[in-house]
Amino acid sequence: MKRRFLAMCTVLAAATALSGCSRLAGSEEGPRRVTLWLMKGSASDEFIDKFTASFENEHPGVDLEVRIQEWTGIGDKVNAVLDGKSKESADVIEVGNTQVAQYIEHGGIEELTLEGLRTWGNRDWLKGLSDPGSLDGAQYGIPWYGANRVVIYNKDLFANAGVKSEPKNRQEWIQTTQKLDKGDQQGIYLAGQNWYVLAGFVWDEGGELAVETSGQWVGTLDDEKALAGMEFYKQLQALGDGPKGADEETPPQSEVFARGQVAQIIAPPSQAAAIEAANPTLKGKLGFFPIPGKTSDKVGAVFTGGSDLIIPERTKNRRGAVDVITALVSERWQTELATTMSYVPNKTTLAHVVEGNEGAATMAPGAAQGRATPNSARWAEVEGKNPIKPFMTAVLTGRDPKQAAREASEEIARVLNSTR
C-alpha cells in the first residue's frame, strides 16, 4: 500500500504541482549540524575542504560534517542508520548507483521526487544513475556523478600500424584491431569474463540481462539479441591473448597494457594513471575513444557506474540535507568534482564542463545513453554468484552458446526471484 501511495502521490505532484504528498525542504526545524557520508576515494580532500567551507559560508549557522566511509561493509552501516540502530548518524549518504534498490527495499529512505522535479533538473539526469534510484515512479536516489568504460589505446602502436583515425563503428573497430594484432603485439587485451563490457554489447543489440514481468524476473541471456552481443564479444576477444577464464583484474589489465605490447583495453579513463605509473614511458602516448556502436551515428552502450545521494527518513534536519544535495548537484560543484576527479557530471546538459579533460570528455557520449544493471534489490547477489562469467568462458571455449546462456539465465532468475 505504501508503494502505491507514493507512486500516486508522485503522479499527482508532477501533474498539479501539489505539495501535500511530500515534505519539502524547510518543512521542519532541526539541529544546525548536517552530517554527510562520502565514500573513500569519491572526492579529493581538496574538494571536500572547499565544498565544506563554501557551504557553511552560504548557510550561516550550519555546521557541515563530512565523514569518509569505506566501501567494505557499507551496506550494514547504511541499513543500521536507516533502522535507527546505529551509534552514528547521517543526513545525506553517498551510495553506489546499483545499491539504491537494496536500500529502497530495506526501507527508511526519504522520497525526493518533488525536489528532483522542481529544483534538481531531473529531466537531464543520466539514466544510468537516475533509473536505479527510482521505484514505482518515485525517486529516492539522486544522481551525483558517473563513470563508464571507454577504449584506451597506445598511440604509437596505432601509428606504427598505419591507423590514422579512431574507429567509429563496430566494423571499423574490428578492422582496426585486426591490423594491430600481429606477432607479439595484441590488437586488444580483453579478458574472457569482463561482463560489464558484454552488457554493453547486449544492450547494443536490443537485448537485456534480465527482465521483470508481472513481478517475476526472467534471465534473458539466451535471447537471440543477447546471444548476438556475446558473439561480437567473442569476435573481438579473439584479437588478443586475454585469458578466457578470468576477468579484467586477474591479472589487472592496466598492468598488462603497461608492458607496451597491447594496443587497446576497455576501461574507465582513470586507469590511464595506473598505466603511466607502471610504465612512465607511456605518459603522453595514451589516447581515448568511446566504445564504437553498431553504426557511426551512435556510440556503443555502456554500463554507467557512479554514485547517488540519499536522505534517511530518520534525519533530524531534512532541510539542511536537501540544501547539501542542492549544492552538490549544482553546476558549480558538478564542474569542480568532474574536472578534479575525471568523472562525468550527473546531467547530459553538463557534459561540456569536462571538454578540457580528454578522458572524462570521451566518457560523456557513452554516459548520455548509459545503462545500469537490472533494477532489483537482489542484483548484488547475482553479481556475487555471477553466472554470467562462466557463461562467457563456456562460449569462448567452444560450448554451445544457447545452452550455456540458458543455464546462466535460469540461475539469474532463481536468485532474483528468491526470498530472503
Short mmCIF file of N, CA and C in Angstrom, two decimals, residues 89-250:
data_model
loop_
_atom_site.label_atom_id
_atom_site.label_comp_id
_atom_site.label_asym_id
_atom_site.label_seq_id
_atom_site.Cartn_x
_atom_site.Cartn_y
_atom_site.Cartn_z
N SER A 89 25.23 8.91 13.03
CA SER A 89 24.10 9.50 12.33
C SER A 89 24.54 10.00 10.96
N ALA A 90 23.58 10.14 10.08
CA ALA A 90 23.86 10.68 8.74
C ALA A 90 22.60 11.34 8.21
N ASP A 91 22.77 12.50 7.60
CA ASP A 91 21.65 13.20 6.99
C ASP A 91 21.62 13.02 5.48
N VAL A 92 22.81 12.88 4.88
CA VAL A 92 22.95 12.59 3.46
C VAL A 92 24.00 11.50 3.32
N ILE A 93 23.72 10.50 2.49
CA ILE A 93 24.66 9.38 2.33
C ILE A 93 24.90 9.14 0.85
N GLU A 94 26.17 9.05 0.47
CA GLU A 94 26.54 8.63 -0.88
C GLU A 94 26.46 7.12 -0.96
N VAL A 95 25.78 6.61 -1.97
CA VAL A 95 25.68 5.16 -2.17
C VAL A 95 25.95 4.84 -3.63
N GLY A 96 26.45 3.66 -3.92
CA GLY A 96 26.66 3.24 -5.29
C GLY A 96 25.32 3.18 -6.03
N ASN A 97 25.31 3.58 -7.29
CA ASN A 97 24.02 3.64 -8.00
C ASN A 97 23.31 2.30 -8.06
N THR A 98 24.06 1.19 -8.13
CA THR A 98 23.40 -0.11 -8.20
C THR A 98 23.02 -0.64 -6.81
N GLN A 99 23.36 0.10 -5.75
CA GLN A 99 23.00 -0.32 -4.39
C GLN A 99 21.65 0.25 -3.95
N VAL A 100 21.18 1.29 -4.64
CA VAL A 100 20.00 2.00 -4.14
C VAL A 100 18.80 1.08 -4.01
N ALA A 101 18.62 0.17 -4.96
CA ALA A 101 17.46 -0.72 -4.91
C ALA A 101 17.42 -1.52 -3.61
N GLN A 102 18.58 -1.93 -3.11
CA GLN A 102 18.62 -2.68 -1.85
C GLN A 102 18.10 -1.84 -0.70
N TYR A 103 18.52 -0.57 -0.68
CA TYR A 103 18.12 0.30 0.42
C TYR A 103 16.65 0.69 0.31
N ILE A 104 16.14 0.84 -0.90
CA ILE A 104 14.72 1.13 -1.07
C ILE A 104 13.90 -0.03 -0.54
N GLU A 105 14.30 -1.24 -0.89
CA GLU A 105 13.58 -2.42 -0.40
C GLU A 105 13.67 -2.52 1.12
N HIS A 106 14.83 -2.19 1.66
CA HIS A 106 15.03 -2.25 3.11
C HIS A 106 14.11 -1.27 3.82
N GLY A 107 13.93 -0.09 3.22
CA GLY A 107 13.05 0.91 3.82
C GLY A 107 13.83 1.95 4.61
N GLY A 108 13.23 3.11 4.79
CA GLY A 108 13.83 4.14 5.62
C GLY A 108 14.50 5.25 4.84
N ILE A 109 14.22 5.37 3.50
CA ILE A 109 14.80 6.43 2.69
C ILE A 109 13.72 7.45 2.34
N GLU A 110 14.09 8.71 2.41
CA GLU A 110 13.18 9.78 2.02
C GLU A 110 12.88 9.74 0.53
N GLU A 111 11.61 9.98 0.18
CA GLU A 111 11.29 10.18 -1.22
C GLU A 111 11.61 11.63 -1.59
N LEU A 112 12.27 11.82 -2.75
CA LEU A 112 12.74 13.15 -3.15
C LEU A 112 12.26 13.50 -4.56
N THR A 113 11.11 12.97 -4.93
CA THR A 113 10.60 13.17 -6.28
C THR A 113 10.34 14.64 -6.59
N LEU A 114 9.69 15.34 -5.69
CA LEU A 114 9.33 16.73 -5.97
C LEU A 114 10.56 17.62 -6.08
N GLU A 115 11.55 17.39 -5.23
CA GLU A 115 12.77 18.18 -5.34
C GLU A 115 13.47 17.93 -6.67
N GLY A 116 13.43 16.67 -7.11
CA GLY A 116 14.01 16.35 -8.41
C GLY A 116 13.31 17.08 -9.54
N LEU A 117 11.98 17.14 -9.46
CA LEU A 117 11.20 17.82 -10.49
C LEU A 117 11.40 19.33 -10.47
N ARG A 118 11.38 19.92 -9.27
CA ARG A 118 11.34 21.37 -9.14
C ARG A 118 12.71 22.04 -9.10
N THR A 119 13.68 21.35 -8.53
CA THR A 119 14.94 22.02 -8.21
C THR A 119 16.16 21.41 -8.88
N TRP A 120 16.20 20.10 -9.01
CA TRP A 120 17.45 19.44 -9.38
C TRP A 120 17.53 19.03 -10.85
N GLY A 121 16.55 19.39 -11.66
CA GLY A 121 16.64 19.16 -13.11
C GLY A 121 16.61 17.71 -13.52
N ASN A 122 15.65 16.95 -13.01
CA ASN A 122 15.65 15.50 -13.25
C ASN A 122 15.51 15.11 -14.72
N ARG A 123 14.99 15.98 -15.56
CA ARG A 123 14.82 15.62 -16.97
C ARG A 123 16.15 15.39 -17.68
N ASP A 124 17.22 15.97 -17.15
CA ASP A 124 18.52 15.87 -17.80
C ASP A 124 19.46 14.88 -17.11
N TRP A 125 18.99 14.19 -16.08
CA TRP A 125 19.85 13.25 -15.36
C TRP A 125 20.31 12.10 -16.28
N LEU A 126 21.49 11.58 -16.00
CA LEU A 126 21.94 10.36 -16.66
C LEU A 126 21.04 9.21 -16.22
N LYS A 127 20.45 8.52 -17.17
CA LYS A 127 19.52 7.45 -16.82
C LYS A 127 20.20 6.31 -16.08
N GLY A 128 21.49 6.11 -16.36
CA GLY A 128 22.22 5.06 -15.67
C GLY A 128 22.40 5.33 -14.19
N LEU A 129 22.19 6.59 -13.78
CA LEU A 129 22.23 6.95 -12.37
C LEU A 129 20.84 7.13 -11.77
N SER A 130 19.93 7.69 -12.57
CA SER A 130 18.60 8.00 -12.03
C SER A 130 17.68 6.78 -11.98
N ASP A 131 17.74 5.93 -12.99
CA ASP A 131 16.83 4.78 -13.02
C ASP A 131 17.01 3.85 -11.82
N PRO A 132 18.26 3.53 -11.42
CA PRO A 132 18.40 2.65 -10.26
C PRO A 132 17.91 3.28 -8.95
N GLY A 133 17.77 4.62 -8.95
CA GLY A 133 17.34 5.31 -7.73
C GLY A 133 15.86 5.53 -7.64
N SER A 134 15.07 4.91 -8.54
CA SER A 134 13.63 5.14 -8.53
C SER A 134 12.87 3.83 -8.39
N LEU A 135 11.65 3.93 -7.90
CA LEU A 135 10.78 2.77 -7.78
C LEU A 135 9.34 3.23 -7.89
N ASP A 136 8.58 2.60 -8.75
CA ASP A 136 7.15 2.91 -8.91
C ASP A 136 6.92 4.40 -9.15
N GLY A 137 7.80 5.04 -9.91
CA GLY A 137 7.63 6.44 -10.23
C GLY A 137 8.11 7.41 -9.18
N ALA A 138 8.61 6.91 -8.07
CA ALA A 138 9.12 7.76 -7.00
C ALA A 138 10.64 7.74 -7.00
N GLN A 139 11.26 8.89 -6.77
CA GLN A 139 12.72 9.00 -6.79
C GLN A 139 13.27 9.03 -5.37
N TYR A 140 14.24 8.16 -5.11
CA TYR A 140 14.88 8.09 -3.80
C TYR A 140 16.37 8.43 -3.88
N GLY A 141 17.03 7.94 -4.92
CA GLY A 141 18.46 8.20 -5.09
C GLY A 141 18.66 9.33 -6.09
N ILE A 142 19.45 10.34 -5.71
CA ILE A 142 19.68 11.50 -6.57
C ILE A 142 21.06 11.38 -7.22
N PRO A 143 21.14 11.37 -8.55
CA PRO A 143 22.42 11.21 -9.24
C PRO A 143 23.45 12.25 -8.80
N TRP A 144 24.68 11.76 -8.53
CA TRP A 144 25.75 12.68 -8.13
C TRP A 144 26.85 12.72 -9.19
N TYR A 145 27.45 11.58 -9.53
CA TYR A 145 28.46 11.56 -10.59
C TYR A 145 28.46 10.19 -11.24
N GLY A 146 29.00 10.14 -12.45
CA GLY A 146 29.06 8.88 -13.18
C GLY A 146 30.43 8.62 -13.75
N ALA A 147 30.63 7.39 -14.17
CA ALA A 147 31.85 6.98 -14.87
C ALA A 147 31.52 5.76 -15.70
N ASN A 148 32.17 5.62 -16.82
CA ASN A 148 31.92 4.45 -17.66
C ASN A 148 33.19 4.09 -18.45
N ARG A 149 33.11 2.98 -19.13
CA ARG A 149 34.28 2.48 -19.85
C ARG A 149 34.41 3.13 -21.23
N VAL A 150 35.65 3.28 -21.65
CA VAL A 150 35.99 3.75 -22.99
C VAL A 150 37.10 2.84 -23.50
N VAL A 151 37.57 3.09 -24.69
CA VAL A 151 38.74 2.37 -25.20
C VAL A 151 39.97 3.22 -24.96
N ILE A 152 40.94 2.67 -24.23
CA ILE A 152 42.24 3.32 -24.03
C ILE A 152 43.21 2.67 -25.02
N TYR A 153 43.92 3.49 -25.78
CA TYR A 153 44.80 2.89 -26.79
C TYR A 153 46.20 3.50 -26.77
N ASN A 154 47.14 2.73 -27.32
CA ASN A 154 48.54 3.14 -27.41
C ASN A 154 48.74 3.86 -28.75
N LYS A 155 48.97 5.17 -28.70
CA LYS A 155 49.08 5.97 -29.92
C LYS A 155 50.23 5.50 -30.82
N ASP A 156 51.34 5.12 -30.22
CA ASP A 156 52.48 4.67 -31.02
C ASP A 156 52.15 3.41 -31.81
N LEU A 157 51.46 2.46 -31.16
CA LEU A 157 51.12 1.21 -31.85
C LEU A 157 50.11 1.47 -32.96
N PHE A 158 49.20 2.39 -32.74
CA PHE A 158 48.26 2.76 -33.81
C PHE A 158 49.00 3.35 -35.00
N ALA A 159 49.92 4.27 -34.70
CA ALA A 159 50.68 4.92 -35.78
C ALA A 159 51.53 3.92 -36.54
N ASN A 160 52.20 3.03 -35.81
CA ASN A 160 53.06 2.03 -36.45
C ASN A 160 52.27 1.09 -37.37
N ALA A 161 51.00 0.88 -37.04
CA ALA A 161 50.16 0.00 -37.87
C ALA A 161 49.48 0.77 -39.00
N GLY A 162 49.75 2.05 -39.09
CA GLY A 162 49.16 2.85 -40.15
C GLY A 162 47.72 3.26 -39.90
N VAL A 163 47.30 3.16 -38.62
CA VAL A 163 45.93 3.56 -38.27
C VAL A 163 45.92 5.06 -38.01
N LYS A 164 45.22 5.80 -38.85
CA LYS A 164 45.26 7.25 -38.77
C LYS A 164 44.04 7.87 -38.12
N SER A 165 42.98 7.08 -37.91
CA SER A 165 41.78 7.62 -37.29
C SER A 165 41.16 6.59 -36.36
N GLU A 166 40.47 7.08 -35.35
CA GLU A 166 39.82 6.20 -34.40
C GLU A 166 38.56 5.59 -35.02
N PRO A 167 38.30 4.32 -34.78
CA PRO A 167 37.12 3.67 -35.37
C PRO A 167 35.83 4.27 -34.84
N LYS A 168 34.84 4.38 -35.71
CA LYS A 168 33.56 4.99 -35.35
C LYS A 168 32.41 4.00 -35.25
N ASN A 169 32.63 2.77 -35.73
CA ASN A 169 31.58 1.76 -35.63
C ASN A 169 32.23 0.39 -35.45
N ARG A 170 31.43 -0.60 -35.18
CA ARG A 170 31.97 -1.93 -34.87
C ARG A 170 32.81 -2.50 -36.01
N GLN A 171 32.34 -2.35 -37.24
CA GLN A 171 33.08 -2.90 -38.36
C GLN A 171 34.47 -2.28 -38.46
N GLU A 172 34.54 -0.96 -38.35
CA GLU A 172 35.83 -0.29 -38.38
C GLU A 172 36.70 -0.72 -37.20
N TRP A 173 36.08 -0.92 -36.06
CA TRP A 173 36.82 -1.33 -34.86
C TRP A 173 37.47 -2.70 -35.07
N ILE A 174 36.71 -3.63 -35.60
CA ILE A 174 37.26 -4.97 -35.86
C ILE A 174 38.40 -4.87 -36.88
N GLN A 175 38.20 -4.13 -37.95
CA GLN A 175 39.23 -4.00 -38.98
C GLN A 175 40.49 -3.35 -38.41
N THR A 176 40.33 -2.33 -37.60
CA THR A 176 41.48 -1.68 -36.97
C THR A 176 42.21 -2.64 -36.05
N THR A 177 41.45 -3.38 -35.26
CA THR A 177 42.05 -4.30 -34.29
C THR A 177 42.77 -5.44 -34.99
N GLN A 178 42.26 -5.88 -36.11
CA GLN A 178 42.94 -6.91 -36.89
C GLN A 178 44.30 -6.42 -37.38
N LYS A 179 44.39 -5.18 -37.81
CA LYS A 179 45.67 -4.61 -38.23
C LYS A 179 46.67 -4.57 -37.08
N LEU A 180 46.16 -4.31 -35.89
CA LEU A 180 47.03 -4.15 -34.72
C LEU A 180 47.46 -5.48 -34.12
N ASP A 181 46.74 -6.53 -34.43
CA ASP A 181 47.01 -7.84 -33.82
C ASP A 181 47.99 -8.61 -34.70
N LYS A 182 49.29 -8.46 -34.41
CA LYS A 182 50.31 -9.12 -35.22
C LYS A 182 51.53 -9.44 -34.38
N GLY A 183 52.11 -10.60 -34.62
CA GLY A 183 53.30 -11.02 -33.89
C GLY A 183 53.04 -11.08 -32.39
N ASP A 184 53.95 -10.50 -31.62
CA ASP A 184 53.80 -10.48 -30.16
C ASP A 184 52.88 -9.37 -29.69
N GLN A 185 52.40 -8.58 -30.60
CA GLN A 185 51.55 -7.44 -30.25
C GLN A 185 50.08 -7.86 -30.28
N GLN A 186 49.34 -7.49 -29.25
CA GLN A 186 47.92 -7.81 -29.17
C GLN A 186 47.08 -6.64 -29.67
N GLY A 187 46.13 -6.95 -30.56
CA GLY A 187 45.26 -5.90 -31.05
C GLY A 187 44.42 -5.30 -29.94
N ILE A 188 43.98 -6.15 -29.02
CA ILE A 188 43.23 -5.71 -27.84
C ILE A 188 43.43 -6.75 -26.75
N TYR A 189 43.49 -6.29 -25.52
CA TYR A 189 43.52 -7.22 -24.39
C TYR A 189 42.13 -7.18 -23.77
N LEU A 190 41.37 -8.25 -23.95
CA LEU A 190 40.02 -8.34 -23.44
C LEU A 190 39.86 -9.67 -22.71
N ALA A 191 39.83 -9.61 -21.39
CA ALA A 191 39.67 -10.83 -20.61
C ALA A 191 38.33 -11.48 -20.91
N GLY A 192 38.28 -12.79 -20.77
CA GLY A 192 37.09 -13.53 -21.16
C GLY A 192 35.87 -13.27 -20.31
N GLN A 193 36.05 -12.75 -19.10
CA GLN A 193 34.92 -12.59 -18.19
C GLN A 193 34.64 -11.14 -17.84
N ASN A 194 34.95 -10.23 -18.74
CA ASN A 194 34.66 -8.81 -18.50
C ASN A 194 33.19 -8.56 -18.81
N TRP A 195 32.32 -8.91 -17.88
CA TRP A 195 30.89 -8.98 -18.16
C TRP A 195 30.24 -7.60 -18.28
N TYR A 196 30.86 -6.57 -17.69
CA TYR A 196 30.31 -5.22 -17.88
C TYR A 196 30.41 -4.80 -19.35
N VAL A 197 31.52 -5.17 -19.99
CA VAL A 197 31.67 -4.89 -21.42
C VAL A 197 30.64 -5.68 -22.22
N LEU A 198 30.47 -6.94 -21.88
CA LEU A 198 29.46 -7.76 -22.56
C LEU A 198 28.08 -7.13 -22.44
N ALA A 199 27.74 -6.61 -21.27
CA ALA A 199 26.42 -6.00 -21.07
C ALA A 199 26.17 -4.90 -22.10
N GLY A 200 27.19 -4.09 -22.37
CA GLY A 200 27.05 -3.03 -23.36
C GLY A 200 26.76 -3.58 -24.75
N PHE A 201 27.45 -4.65 -25.12
CA PHE A 201 27.23 -5.26 -26.43
C PHE A 201 25.81 -5.85 -26.53
N VAL A 202 25.36 -6.44 -25.42
CA VAL A 202 24.00 -6.99 -25.38
C VAL A 202 22.97 -5.88 -25.55
N TRP A 203 23.15 -4.78 -24.84
CA TRP A 203 22.22 -3.65 -24.96
C TRP A 203 22.24 -3.05 -26.36
N ASP A 204 23.42 -3.01 -26.98
CA ASP A 204 23.51 -2.51 -28.36
C ASP A 204 22.64 -3.32 -29.31
N GLU A 205 22.52 -4.60 -29.04
CA GLU A 205 21.73 -5.48 -29.90
C GLU A 205 20.24 -5.42 -29.57
N GLY A 206 19.89 -4.68 -28.52
CA GLY A 206 18.50 -4.63 -28.11
C GLY A 206 18.13 -5.68 -27.10
N GLY A 207 19.14 -6.38 -26.56
CA GLY A 207 18.89 -7.41 -25.56
C GLY A 207 18.99 -6.89 -24.14
N GLU A 208 18.74 -7.77 -23.18
CA GLU A 208 18.80 -7.44 -21.76
C GLU A 208 19.48 -8.59 -21.01
N LEU A 209 19.93 -8.31 -19.80
CA LEU A 209 20.47 -9.35 -18.94
C LEU A 209 19.34 -10.10 -18.25
N ALA A 210 18.31 -9.36 -17.86
CA ALA A 210 17.14 -9.94 -17.20
C ALA A 210 16.00 -8.94 -17.31
N VAL A 211 14.77 -9.43 -17.31
CA VAL A 211 13.60 -8.55 -17.36
C VAL A 211 12.59 -9.02 -16.32
N GLU A 212 11.81 -8.06 -15.82
CA GLU A 212 10.76 -8.37 -14.85
C GLU A 212 9.41 -8.31 -15.54
N THR A 213 8.62 -9.37 -15.36
CA THR A 213 7.29 -9.44 -15.95
C THR A 213 6.30 -9.91 -14.89
N SER A 214 5.32 -9.06 -14.60
CA SER A 214 4.29 -9.39 -13.61
C SER A 214 4.90 -9.83 -12.29
N GLY A 215 5.95 -9.12 -11.87
CA GLY A 215 6.55 -9.40 -10.58
C GLY A 215 7.54 -10.54 -10.56
N GLN A 216 7.76 -11.19 -11.68
CA GLN A 216 8.70 -12.29 -11.76
C GLN A 216 9.84 -11.93 -12.71
N TRP A 217 11.07 -12.27 -12.30
CA TRP A 217 12.24 -11.98 -13.12
C TRP A 217 12.57 -13.17 -14.01
N VAL A 218 13.00 -12.85 -15.22
CA VAL A 218 13.43 -13.87 -16.18
C VAL A 218 14.81 -13.49 -16.69
N GLY A 219 15.77 -14.40 -16.59
CA GLY A 219 17.08 -14.17 -17.19
C GLY A 219 16.97 -14.27 -18.69
N THR A 220 17.65 -13.38 -19.43
CA THR A 220 17.43 -13.32 -20.88
C THR A 220 18.72 -13.41 -21.68
N LEU A 221 19.76 -14.01 -21.11
CA LEU A 221 21.00 -14.17 -21.87
C LEU A 221 20.82 -15.13 -23.05
N ASP A 222 19.79 -15.98 -22.98
CA ASP A 222 19.56 -16.94 -24.07
C ASP A 222 18.68 -16.35 -25.17
N ASP A 223 18.28 -15.09 -25.03
CA ASP A 223 17.57 -14.40 -26.10
C ASP A 223 18.52 -14.20 -27.29
N GLU A 224 17.99 -14.23 -28.50
CA GLU A 224 18.82 -14.11 -29.69
C GLU A 224 19.61 -12.80 -29.73
N LYS A 225 19.01 -11.72 -29.23
CA LYS A 225 19.69 -10.43 -29.23
C LYS A 225 20.87 -10.45 -28.26
N ALA A 226 20.67 -11.04 -27.10
CA ALA A 226 21.77 -11.14 -26.14
C ALA A 226 22.87 -12.04 -26.68
N LEU A 227 22.50 -13.11 -27.34
CA LEU A 227 23.50 -14.02 -27.92
C LEU A 227 24.29 -13.32 -29.03
N ALA A 228 23.65 -12.41 -29.76
CA ALA A 228 24.37 -11.65 -30.78
C ALA A 228 25.43 -10.75 -30.13
N GLY A 229 25.11 -10.20 -28.96
CA GLY A 229 26.09 -9.41 -28.24
C GLY A 229 27.28 -10.25 -27.80
N MET A 230 27.01 -11.48 -27.35
CA MET A 230 28.09 -12.38 -26.94
C MET A 230 28.93 -12.80 -28.14
N GLU A 231 28.32 -12.95 -29.29
CA GLU A 231 29.05 -13.33 -30.50
C GLU A 231 30.04 -12.24 -30.90
N PHE A 232 29.61 -10.97 -30.78
CA PHE A 232 30.54 -9.88 -31.09
C PHE A 232 31.67 -9.84 -30.07
N TYR A 233 31.36 -10.08 -28.80
CA TYR A 233 32.39 -10.14 -27.77
C TYR A 233 33.43 -11.20 -28.13
N LYS A 234 32.97 -12.36 -28.56
CA LYS A 234 33.88 -13.45 -28.92
C LYS A 234 34.78 -13.05 -30.09
N GLN A 235 34.20 -12.39 -31.07
CA GLN A 235 34.97 -11.96 -32.25
C GLN A 235 36.07 -10.97 -31.84
N LEU A 236 35.73 -10.03 -30.98
CA LEU A 236 36.70 -9.03 -30.54
C LEU A 236 37.75 -9.64 -29.62
N GLN A 237 37.33 -10.48 -28.72
CA GLN A 237 38.24 -11.08 -27.74
C GLN A 237 39.31 -11.93 -28.40
N ALA A 238 39.00 -12.50 -29.55
CA ALA A 238 39.95 -13.36 -30.26
C ALA A 238 41.12 -12.58 -30.85
N LEU A 239 41.04 -11.26 -30.88
CA LEU A 239 42.10 -10.45 -31.47
C LEU A 239 43.12 -9.99 -30.43
N GLY A 240 43.34 -10.85 -29.46
CA GLY A 240 44.32 -10.62 -28.42
C GLY A 240 44.49 -11.89 -27.61
N ASP A 241 45.27 -11.81 -26.55
CA ASP A 241 45.56 -13.01 -25.76
C ASP A 241 44.96 -12.94 -24.36
N GLY A 242 43.85 -12.22 -24.20
CA GLY A 242 43.20 -12.16 -22.89
C GLY A 242 42.78 -13.54 -22.43
N PRO A 243 42.91 -13.84 -21.14
CA PRO A 243 42.53 -15.17 -20.64
C PRO A 243 41.03 -15.40 -20.76
N LYS A 244 40.64 -16.53 -21.24
CA LYS A 244 39.22 -16.82 -21.43
C LYS A 244 38.52 -17.15 -20.12
N GLY A 245 39.28 -17.57 -19.12
CA GLY A 245 38.66 -18.00 -17.86
C GLY A 245 38.90 -17.05 -16.71
N ALA A 246 39.17 -15.78 -16.97
CA ALA A 246 39.43 -14.82 -15.89
C ALA A 246 38.84 -13.47 -16.27
N ASP A 247 38.72 -12.59 -15.26
CA ASP A 247 38.19 -11.26 -15.53
C ASP A 247 39.32 -10.25 -15.71
N GLU A 248 38.95 -8.99 -15.85
CA GLU A 248 39.93 -7.95 -16.18
C GLU A 248 40.89 -7.61 -15.05
N GLU A 249 40.63 -8.13 -13.86
CA GLU A 249 41.52 -7.87 -12.73
C GLU A 249 42.41 -9.05 -12.42
N THR A 250 42.37 -10.09 -13.24
CA THR A 250 43.16 -11.30 -12.98
C THR A 250 43.91 -11.72 -14.22
#
